[in-house]
Tab-separated table of C-alpha atoms in Angstrom:
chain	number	residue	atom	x	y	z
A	22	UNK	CA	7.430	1.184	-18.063
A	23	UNK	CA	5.145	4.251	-18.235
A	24	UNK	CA	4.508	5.957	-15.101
A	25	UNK	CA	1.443	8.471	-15.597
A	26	UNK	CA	2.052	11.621	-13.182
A	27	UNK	CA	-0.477	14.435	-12.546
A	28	UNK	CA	-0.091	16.725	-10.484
A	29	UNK	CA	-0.721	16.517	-6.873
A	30	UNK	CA	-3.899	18.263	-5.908
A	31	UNK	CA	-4.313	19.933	-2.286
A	32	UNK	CA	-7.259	18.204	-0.411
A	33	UNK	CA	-10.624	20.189	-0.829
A	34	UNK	CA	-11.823	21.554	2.198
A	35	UNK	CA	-15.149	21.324	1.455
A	36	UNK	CA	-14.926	17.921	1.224
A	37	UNK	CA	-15.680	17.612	4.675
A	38	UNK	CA	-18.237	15.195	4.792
A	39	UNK	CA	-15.755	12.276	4.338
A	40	UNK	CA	-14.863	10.086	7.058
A	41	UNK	CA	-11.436	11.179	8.516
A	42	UNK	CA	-8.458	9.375	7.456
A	43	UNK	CA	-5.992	8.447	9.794
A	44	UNK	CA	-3.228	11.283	9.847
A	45	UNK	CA	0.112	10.833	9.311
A	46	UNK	CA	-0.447	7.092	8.214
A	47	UNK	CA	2.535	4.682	8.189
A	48	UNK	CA	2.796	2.897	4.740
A	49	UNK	CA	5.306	1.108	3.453
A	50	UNK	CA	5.587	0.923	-0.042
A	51	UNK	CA	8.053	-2.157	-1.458
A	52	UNK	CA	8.925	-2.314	-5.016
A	53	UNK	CA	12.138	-2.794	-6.716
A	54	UNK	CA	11.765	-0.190	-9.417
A	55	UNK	CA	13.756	2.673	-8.008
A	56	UNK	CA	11.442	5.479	-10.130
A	57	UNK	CA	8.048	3.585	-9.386
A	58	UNK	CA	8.809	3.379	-5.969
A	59	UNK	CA	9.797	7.142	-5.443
A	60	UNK	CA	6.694	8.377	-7.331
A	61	UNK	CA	4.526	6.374	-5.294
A	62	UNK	CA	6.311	7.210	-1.863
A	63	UNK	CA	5.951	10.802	-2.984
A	64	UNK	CA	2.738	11.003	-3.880
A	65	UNK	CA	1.865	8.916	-0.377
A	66	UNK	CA	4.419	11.993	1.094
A	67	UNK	CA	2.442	14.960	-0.445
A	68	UNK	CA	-1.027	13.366	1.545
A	69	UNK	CA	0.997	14.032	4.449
A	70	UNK	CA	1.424	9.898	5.147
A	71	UNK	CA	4.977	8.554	6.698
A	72	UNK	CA	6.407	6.331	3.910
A	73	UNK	CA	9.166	3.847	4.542
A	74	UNK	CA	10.654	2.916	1.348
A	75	UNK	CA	11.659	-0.725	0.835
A	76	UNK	CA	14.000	-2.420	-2.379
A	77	UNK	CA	12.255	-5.733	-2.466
A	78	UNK	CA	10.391	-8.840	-0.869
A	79	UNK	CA	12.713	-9.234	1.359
A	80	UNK	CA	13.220	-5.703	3.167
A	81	UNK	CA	9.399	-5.813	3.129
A	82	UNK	CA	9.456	-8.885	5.153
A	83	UNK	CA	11.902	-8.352	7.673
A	84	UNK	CA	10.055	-4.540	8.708
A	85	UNK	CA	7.113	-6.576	9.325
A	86	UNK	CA	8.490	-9.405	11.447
A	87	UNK	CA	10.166	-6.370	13.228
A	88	UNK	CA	6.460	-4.899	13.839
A	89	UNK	CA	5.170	-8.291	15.344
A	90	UNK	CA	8.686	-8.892	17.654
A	91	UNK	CA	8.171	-5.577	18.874
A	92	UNK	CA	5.164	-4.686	19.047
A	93	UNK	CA	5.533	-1.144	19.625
A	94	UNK	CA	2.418	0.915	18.522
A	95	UNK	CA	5.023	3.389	16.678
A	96	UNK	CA	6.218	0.648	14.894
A	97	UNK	CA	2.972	0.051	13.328
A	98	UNK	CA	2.493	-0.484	9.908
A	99	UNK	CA	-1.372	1.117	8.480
A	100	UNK	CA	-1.338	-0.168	5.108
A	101	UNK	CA	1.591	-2.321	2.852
A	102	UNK	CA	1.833	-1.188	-1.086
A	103	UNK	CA	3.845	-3.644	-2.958
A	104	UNK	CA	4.871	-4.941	-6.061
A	105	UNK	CA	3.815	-8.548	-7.348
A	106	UNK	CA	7.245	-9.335	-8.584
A	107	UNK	CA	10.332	-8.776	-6.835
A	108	UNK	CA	13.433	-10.603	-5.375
A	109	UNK	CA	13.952	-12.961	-2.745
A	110	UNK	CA	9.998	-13.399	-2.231
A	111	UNK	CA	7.099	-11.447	-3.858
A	112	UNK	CA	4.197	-9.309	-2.468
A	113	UNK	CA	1.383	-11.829	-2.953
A	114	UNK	CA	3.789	-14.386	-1.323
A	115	UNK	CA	3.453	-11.751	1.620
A	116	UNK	CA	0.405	-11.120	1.541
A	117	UNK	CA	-0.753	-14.868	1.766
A	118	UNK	CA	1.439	-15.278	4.876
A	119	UNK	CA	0.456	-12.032	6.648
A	120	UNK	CA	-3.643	-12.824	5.994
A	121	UNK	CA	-2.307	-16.544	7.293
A	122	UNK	CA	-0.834	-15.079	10.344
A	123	UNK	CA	-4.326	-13.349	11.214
A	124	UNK	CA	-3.298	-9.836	10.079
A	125	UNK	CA	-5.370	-7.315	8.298
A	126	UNK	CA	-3.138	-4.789	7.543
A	127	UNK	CA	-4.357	-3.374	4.387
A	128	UNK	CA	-2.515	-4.126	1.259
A	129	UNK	CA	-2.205	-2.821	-1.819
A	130	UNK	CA	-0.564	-4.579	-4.827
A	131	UNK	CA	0.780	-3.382	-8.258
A	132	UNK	CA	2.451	-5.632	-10.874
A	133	UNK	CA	2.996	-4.974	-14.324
A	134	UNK	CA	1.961	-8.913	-15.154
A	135	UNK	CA	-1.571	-9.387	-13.969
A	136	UNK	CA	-3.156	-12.483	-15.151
A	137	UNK	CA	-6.674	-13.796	-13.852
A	138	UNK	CA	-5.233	-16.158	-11.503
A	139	UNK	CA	-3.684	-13.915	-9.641
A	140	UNK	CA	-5.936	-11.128	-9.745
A	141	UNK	CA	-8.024	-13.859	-8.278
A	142	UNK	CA	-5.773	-14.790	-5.967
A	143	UNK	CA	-5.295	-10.844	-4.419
A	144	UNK	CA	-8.795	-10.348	-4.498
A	145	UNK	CA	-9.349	-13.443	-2.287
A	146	UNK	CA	-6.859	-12.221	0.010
A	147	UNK	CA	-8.636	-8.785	0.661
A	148	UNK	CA	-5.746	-6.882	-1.467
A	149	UNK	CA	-6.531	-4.188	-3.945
A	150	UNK	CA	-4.698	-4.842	-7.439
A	151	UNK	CA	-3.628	-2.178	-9.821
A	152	UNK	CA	-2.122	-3.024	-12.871
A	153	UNK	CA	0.717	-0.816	-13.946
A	154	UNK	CA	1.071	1.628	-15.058
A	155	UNK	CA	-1.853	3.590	-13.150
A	156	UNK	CA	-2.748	7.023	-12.142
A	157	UNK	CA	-1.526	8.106	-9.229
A	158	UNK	CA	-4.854	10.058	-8.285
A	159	UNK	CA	-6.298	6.563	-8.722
A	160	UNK	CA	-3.648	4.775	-6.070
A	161	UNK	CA	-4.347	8.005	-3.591
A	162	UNK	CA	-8.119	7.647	-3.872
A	163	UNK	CA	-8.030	3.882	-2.926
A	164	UNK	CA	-5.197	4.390	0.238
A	165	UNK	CA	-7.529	7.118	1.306
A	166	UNK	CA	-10.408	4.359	1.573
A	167	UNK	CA	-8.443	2.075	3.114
A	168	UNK	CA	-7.231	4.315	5.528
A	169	UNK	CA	-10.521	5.800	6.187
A	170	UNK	CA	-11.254	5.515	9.535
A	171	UNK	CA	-15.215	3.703	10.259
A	172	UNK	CA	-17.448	5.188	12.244
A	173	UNK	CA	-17.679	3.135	15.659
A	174	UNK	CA	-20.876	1.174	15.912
A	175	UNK	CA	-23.178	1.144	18.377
């Protein structure tokens, strides 16, 4: 599988009409593809995010049962990127129980298989789909919008 790399570019300051982005954002990025998951976490890493890097379905779903049994705000998880396919159970499989569950954690998914159905499917569920392989400026642009922080509203 191709993995499209270009360099990481420094934010531009005068880009400072954007709505702040949480800082220092916990994501957890689960895919079993040891090279696919290490260029995502670092280019997640170079934004300055915390990235806790999981081997499948599985890891994936025990961090965030640990999240809701401890509920500890440092615990926290800001936004899930995950692979379609991987063992034990796979990310839309997650994300179906998480948005049954009442949780909007963000979630972004990647597969390498994306059919209508479930392109569908993720859509419905209020995940962002990218079908591999991608750009990576194109995966940093959409966390940065899902981590953008709204204004509050009056």
């Amino acid at each position: 599988m191709a993995i499209e790399v270009e360099p990481l570019a420094a934010s531009d300051p005068r880009k400072s009409e954007e709505a702040p982005v949480k800082q220092a954002a916990r994501i957890v990025v689960a895919e079993d593809d040891a090279q696919m998951r290490r260029v995502v976490a670092e280019a997640l890493r170079a934004d300055g995010h915390h990235v806790i890097e999981l081997v499948d379905g599985a890891q994936l779903l025990i961090r965030i049962a640990r999240q809701y049994r401890r509920s500890e705000p440092a615990e926290n998880i800001d936004l899930i990127v995950s692979d379609i396919r991987m063992p034990v159970i796979t990310g839309l499989a997650i994300l179906r129980g998480l948005r049954d569950a009442h949780c909007k954690t963000p979630v972004i998914l990647m597969t390498a298989f994306g059919d209508e159905p479930t392109r569908r499917a993720a859509e419905e569920l209020g995940a962002y789909l990218f079908d591999k392989p991608f750009k990576m400026s194109q995966l940093r642009t959409v966390v940065r919008a899902m981590l953008t922080e709204e204004p509050p509203r009056s």
